[in-house]
Amino acid sequence: MKTILVTGFDPFGGDTVNPAWEAVRTLAEHKHADYRIVARLLPTVFDKSIRLLKQYMEEIDPDVILCVGQAGGRATFSVERIAVNVNDARIPDNEGKQPIDTPVVEDGPTGYWTTLPIKAIISRLKEKGIPASISHTAGTFVCNHVFYGLMHEIAVAKPGVKGGFIHIPYLPEQAAQHPGQPSMALDTIVNGLVVTIETALATSADLVEVGGNIS
Amino acid sequence: MKTILVTGFDPFGGDTVNPAWEAVRTLAEHKHADYRIVARLLPTVFDKSIRLLKQYMEEIDPDVILCVGQAGGRATFSVERIAVNVNDARIPDNEGKQPIDTPVVEDGPTGYWTTLPIKAIISRLKEKGIPASISHTAGTFVCNHVFYGLMHEIAVAKPGVKGGFIHIPYLPEQAAQHPGQPSMALDTIVNGLVVTIETALATSADLVEVGGNIS
Amino acid sequence: MKTILVTGFDPFGGDTVNPAWEAVRTLAEHKHADYRIVARLLPTVFDKSIRLLKQYMEEIDPDVILCVGQAGGRATFSVERIAVNVNDARIPDNEGKQPIDTPVVEDGPTGYWTTLPIKAIISRLKEKGIPASISHTAGTFVCNHVFYGLMHEIAVAKPGVKGGFIHIPYLPEQAAQHPGQPSMALDTIVNGLVVTIETALATSADLVEVGGNIS
Amino acid sequence: MKTILVTGFDPFGGDTVNPAWEAVRTLAEHKHADYRIVARLLPTVFDKSIRLLKQYMEEIDPDVILCVGQAGGRATFSVERIAVNVNDARIPDNEGKQPIDTPVVEDGPTGYWTTLPIKAIISRLKEKGIPASISHTAGTFVCNHVFYGLMHEIAVAKPGVKGGFIHIPYLPEQAAQHPGQPSMALDTIVNGLVVTIETALATSADLVEVGGNIS
């Protein structure tokens, strides 16, 4: 049986709920004969989030790791393609830290590609009726920070593990308080995560399909 | 027992589903001790749509009428405030008609306000966690056409009836085919329609609350 | 020689400049053998703005009247089609008044169409390389208020006068302070106003061209 | 005297003009005592564009290199932060090639940071009233391709050269044909390029200022 580690964050920036954690803890109740899901909460805090992630990776020894974060203002379930080695916080994190233009990992490479089969995942999500897209930037706040920390740990210590980052829209009840913003139902997000996990488990070589952006 | 007439349209413009009709026929299964819901399909066709609407109003004699239409690209459940007396079709309707700058009703007034209590409805939708907003334009295609036809018929023949128009986003399965577009789950839309109906039934004088736009 | 009255507003809502007034006073320096332009500043204040507008109409006796306002967030030079009889202020005006759901003119009609030839104007603007569109809502703040006041005055006292409202984007120097917002250069806006005036003067019957919105 | 190489692309994707080349060749007429600007046209073609860029770098031996490209739909003058080692073409290039998920440079690193002082540049652009922002993705088409090729060449053969990529909005005359899209006047773009060049020449260590994105 395969083991899947899925993480979500606590609320930040004035919101009282984080859809990532809501989705992840709901997902943890999803049962399947071939795999088990372990959900963990990460704090929206630089460095501490990566320390905890590494500790959970050690304890749980997962085959697939999905970190999930809120991207308020985006309309789709988006699969991040690349993590970059910079912290550049527009607002303070949940412990008041606001690093600007520092590396996530001293002397780490500029970026890491996700090891998820993103084209196969997007193709399957669309077939299942879930609005999805590939994203080429996870920002420069704690989401990208954790994503980079994850891919670095996989690169140096966990070869072969499939890992990546998913950005999700506001939940409807959040968007009701952010006038005009798009949202996605919790069910749709959770289904999207199941599709992502199952496609990652089923895919050895990724599809070669159009998925880029002109700019 | 009160009677509610709710209408949706058939698909148009290359889509194979119309979320308005999906929502309306799902809504029709909603049972309540105080009111009954009657759902009717309208064609996305100028004039014929209004003729049918008037026929259904005659047959069903409703206390509240909601016409529902798709607004691909919008992110929220939006309650239209005003219908205007112009047809200006950017694409042909489902029978190939494309009127440009003609009146909906010859010699009708420039516009009609909805008779729904829009501020109370928006306030209640937000409380219930449904992303909602007031819209000041229903466009100039068949949606506005039917909305104007509805309000004109209420004005000339059905005084006291509460009527209005709701524009809804794409369903997730549609947005999966329209890259980057926002969507709303069918459940959320149907809940929004129930809230709209129940607030219309419960409200005699509308709230006075901020709800306008600067531009 | 024809006389053109063009109005702009003073700054509001925290901005220190109003592009409408910048454009209008620059436009006033434009000289032409066939017409003269008179520029007037209006305060961003309910009622007082209309009183002043009527006074200027009386004094100047113009053949064409353009009222111009800022629409922060819009990307194009937009020609408003309809003024509606409601004040619904999301923020206070420059004297602290914030009317909610009151009429602009007691017992006035629901709406007034602009008397500008909007399809001819948009067509000409595009030919001249100016990004332009028809708008079906001027909002519910002081811009729509003045637009409604203008069209009401034309309807009751100045038959045959061509009047309308133009909404313009931020200037580049404003957008530099509103991250991510679109802007338009002052020159482009002024050229757009000249094209609007000259098309209004040259057009007796408007074109019949596609220009509507689906929703 | 310093030498600045600035490149623009030929039109692609159905447009008949490319604002990048229009801006770059206008910029070439800008005279200054301290530096001279050399403008070169690049084809919107994978590989050939990089070959030509390297040839121009050899011939001209510049101190600063700016490659400029069109980002239709963006509202601001945007300074790209990172080039990534992937070609993923959503449409064919101008010679019909459409690489999908191939590297720009075989065995190159995942990404390269620009060597422009981006925070100082953005700060100065805003002071000068030019709407500007940092971008964390240059897409995956020929723009990112050339940007990666540039930074790779600097890394392996031209240490100390300041190089980067600027994405610009549509020109007004283009946006007039792309309804609703934002635009920027040619003058504003050219001024933005001058500010970028002069800030690059004047800055030894970049500012540490907030400039990141949450997602």
Short mmCIF file of C-alpha atoms in Angstrom, two decimals, chain C residues 43-183:
data_model
loop_
_atom_site.label_atom_id
_atom_site.label_comp_id
_atom_site.label_asym_id
_atom_site.label_seq_id
_atom_site.Cartn_x
_atom_site.Cartn_y
_atom_site.Cartn_z
CA PRO C 43 -17.20 68.78 -7.67
CA THR C 44 -17.48 65.08 -6.81
CA VAL C 45 -20.54 65.90 -4.74
CA PHE C 46 -24.14 64.75 -5.14
CA ASP C 47 -26.69 67.43 -6.15
CA LYS C 48 -24.22 70.34 -6.17
CA SER C 49 -22.57 68.80 -9.25
CA ILE C 50 -25.88 68.77 -11.12
CA ARG C 51 -26.76 72.30 -10.01
CA LEU C 52 -23.46 73.56 -11.39
CA LEU C 53 -23.82 71.56 -14.59
CA LYS C 54 -27.23 73.10 -15.24
CA GLN C 55 -25.84 76.57 -14.55
CA TYR C 56 -23.01 75.98 -17.07
CA MET C 57 -25.48 74.67 -19.64
CA GLU C 58 -27.48 77.84 -19.19
CA GLU C 59 -24.47 80.15 -19.49
CA ILE C 60 -22.71 78.38 -22.35
CA ASP C 61 -25.64 77.05 -24.38
CA PRO C 62 -23.65 74.18 -25.88
CA ASP C 63 -24.51 71.99 -28.91
CA VAL C 64 -22.70 68.97 -27.51
CA ILE C 65 -22.01 68.13 -23.86
CA LEU C 66 -19.53 65.53 -22.67
CA CYS C 67 -19.18 64.78 -18.99
CA VAL C 68 -16.00 62.85 -18.22
CA GLY C 69 -15.19 60.75 -15.15
CA GLN C 70 -12.51 58.41 -13.85
CA ALA C 71 -13.20 54.68 -13.83
CA GLY C 72 -10.22 53.26 -11.95
CA GLY C 73 -9.65 49.68 -13.05
CA ARG C 74 -11.12 49.98 -16.55
CA ALA C 75 -8.69 49.51 -19.45
CA THR C 76 -10.50 51.36 -22.22
CA PHE C 77 -11.98 54.74 -23.14
CA SER C 78 -15.60 53.87 -22.50
CA VAL C 79 -18.70 55.56 -23.81
CA GLU C 80 -21.65 55.15 -21.47
CA ARG C 81 -24.95 54.12 -23.03
CA ILE C 82 -27.45 54.63 -20.22
CA ALA C 83 -27.89 56.75 -17.08
CA VAL C 84 -30.07 55.31 -14.33
CA ASN C 85 -32.21 57.03 -11.72
CA VAL C 86 -30.49 55.85 -8.57
CA ASN C 87 -27.85 57.09 -6.15
CA ASP C 88 -26.15 54.24 -4.28
CA ALA C 89 -22.82 55.48 -2.97
CA ARG C 90 -20.25 52.88 -1.92
CA ILE C 91 -18.09 55.66 -0.40
CA PRO C 92 -18.94 59.19 0.76
CA ASP C 93 -18.70 62.01 -1.78
CA ASN C 94 -16.29 64.94 -1.29
CA GLU C 95 -18.67 66.61 1.18
CA GLY C 96 -19.31 63.44 3.15
CA LYS C 97 -22.74 62.63 1.70
CA GLN C 98 -23.49 58.97 0.99
CA PRO C 99 -27.01 58.55 -0.39
CA ILE C 100 -28.22 54.97 -0.65
CA ASP C 101 -30.99 53.95 -3.02
CA THR C 102 -32.40 57.41 -3.54
CA PRO C 103 -33.49 58.74 -6.95
CA VAL C 104 -31.34 61.29 -8.80
CA VAL C 105 -34.53 63.04 -9.87
CA GLU C 106 -37.72 62.43 -7.90
CA ASP C 107 -40.31 60.89 -10.27
CA GLY C 108 -37.80 60.82 -13.14
CA PRO C 109 -37.84 57.87 -15.54
CA THR C 110 -35.80 54.76 -14.68
CA GLY C 111 -33.15 55.56 -17.26
CA TYR C 112 -32.07 57.82 -20.09
CA TRP C 113 -30.13 56.79 -23.18
CA THR C 114 -27.21 58.95 -24.17
CA THR C 115 -27.97 61.08 -27.23
CA LEU C 116 -24.43 60.57 -28.56
CA PRO C 117 -24.08 58.34 -31.65
CA ILE C 118 -22.21 55.65 -29.70
CA LYS C 119 -21.71 53.10 -32.45
CA ALA C 120 -20.27 55.68 -34.83
CA ILE C 121 -18.03 56.99 -32.05
CA ILE C 122 -16.67 53.56 -31.08
CA SER C 123 -16.09 52.67 -34.72
CA ARG C 124 -14.12 55.89 -35.30
CA LEU C 125 -12.14 55.55 -32.06
CA LYS C 126 -11.00 52.06 -33.08
CA GLU C 127 -10.03 53.28 -36.55
CA LYS C 128 -7.90 55.93 -34.85
CA GLY C 129 -6.20 53.30 -32.68
CA ILE C 130 -7.84 54.25 -29.39
CA PRO C 131 -8.91 51.29 -27.21
CA ALA C 132 -12.62 51.92 -26.72
CA SER C 133 -15.80 50.20 -25.69
CA ILE C 134 -19.46 50.80 -24.98
CA SER C 135 -20.37 50.54 -21.31
CA HIS C 136 -23.84 49.65 -20.08
CA THR C 137 -23.35 50.92 -16.55
CA ALA C 138 -21.83 54.16 -15.28
CA GLY C 139 -22.06 52.87 -11.70
CA THR C 140 -24.27 54.43 -9.04
CA PHE C 141 -21.95 57.14 -7.64
CA VAL C 142 -21.51 60.79 -8.72
CA CYS C 143 -20.61 59.91 -12.34
CA ASN C 144 -23.95 58.26 -13.05
CA HIS C 145 -25.65 60.97 -10.99
CA VAL C 146 -24.27 63.76 -13.19
CA PHE C 147 -24.93 61.72 -16.34
CA TYR C 148 -28.57 61.25 -15.33
CA GLY C 149 -28.86 64.92 -14.38
CA LEU C 150 -27.44 65.88 -17.78
CA MET C 151 -29.77 63.67 -19.79
CA HIS C 152 -32.78 64.75 -17.72
CA GLU C 153 -32.00 68.42 -18.34
CA ILE C 154 -31.57 67.75 -22.07
CA ALA C 155 -34.88 65.85 -22.10
CA VAL C 156 -36.88 68.51 -20.32
CA ALA C 157 -35.17 71.72 -21.47
CA LYS C 158 -32.68 71.22 -24.31
CA PRO C 159 -34.15 69.00 -27.01
CA GLY C 160 -31.72 68.15 -29.77
CA VAL C 161 -28.56 68.62 -27.71
CA LYS C 162 -26.16 65.69 -27.94
CA GLY C 163 -24.97 64.67 -24.52
CA GLY C 164 -23.25 61.78 -22.87
CA PHE C 165 -20.73 60.47 -20.42
CA ILE C 166 -17.20 59.13 -20.97
CA HIS C 167 -15.41 56.97 -18.40
CA ILE C 168 -11.62 56.92 -18.63
CA PRO C 169 -8.89 54.72 -17.07
CA TYR C 170 -6.28 55.87 -14.57
CA LEU C 171 -3.42 57.96 -15.92
CA PRO C 172 -0.05 56.09 -15.94
CA GLU C 173 1.21 58.10 -12.94
CA GLN C 174 -1.88 57.05 -10.95
CA ALA C 175 -1.59 53.40 -11.99
CA ALA C 176 2.03 53.49 -10.82
CA GLN C 177 0.51 53.84 -7.32
CA HIS C 178 -2.30 51.29 -7.85
CA PRO C 179 -0.32 48.09 -8.52
CA GLY C 180 -1.45 46.07 -11.51
CA GLN C 181 -4.12 48.51 -12.70
CA PRO C 182 -4.46 49.45 -16.38
CA SER C 183 -3.91 53.03 -17.50
#
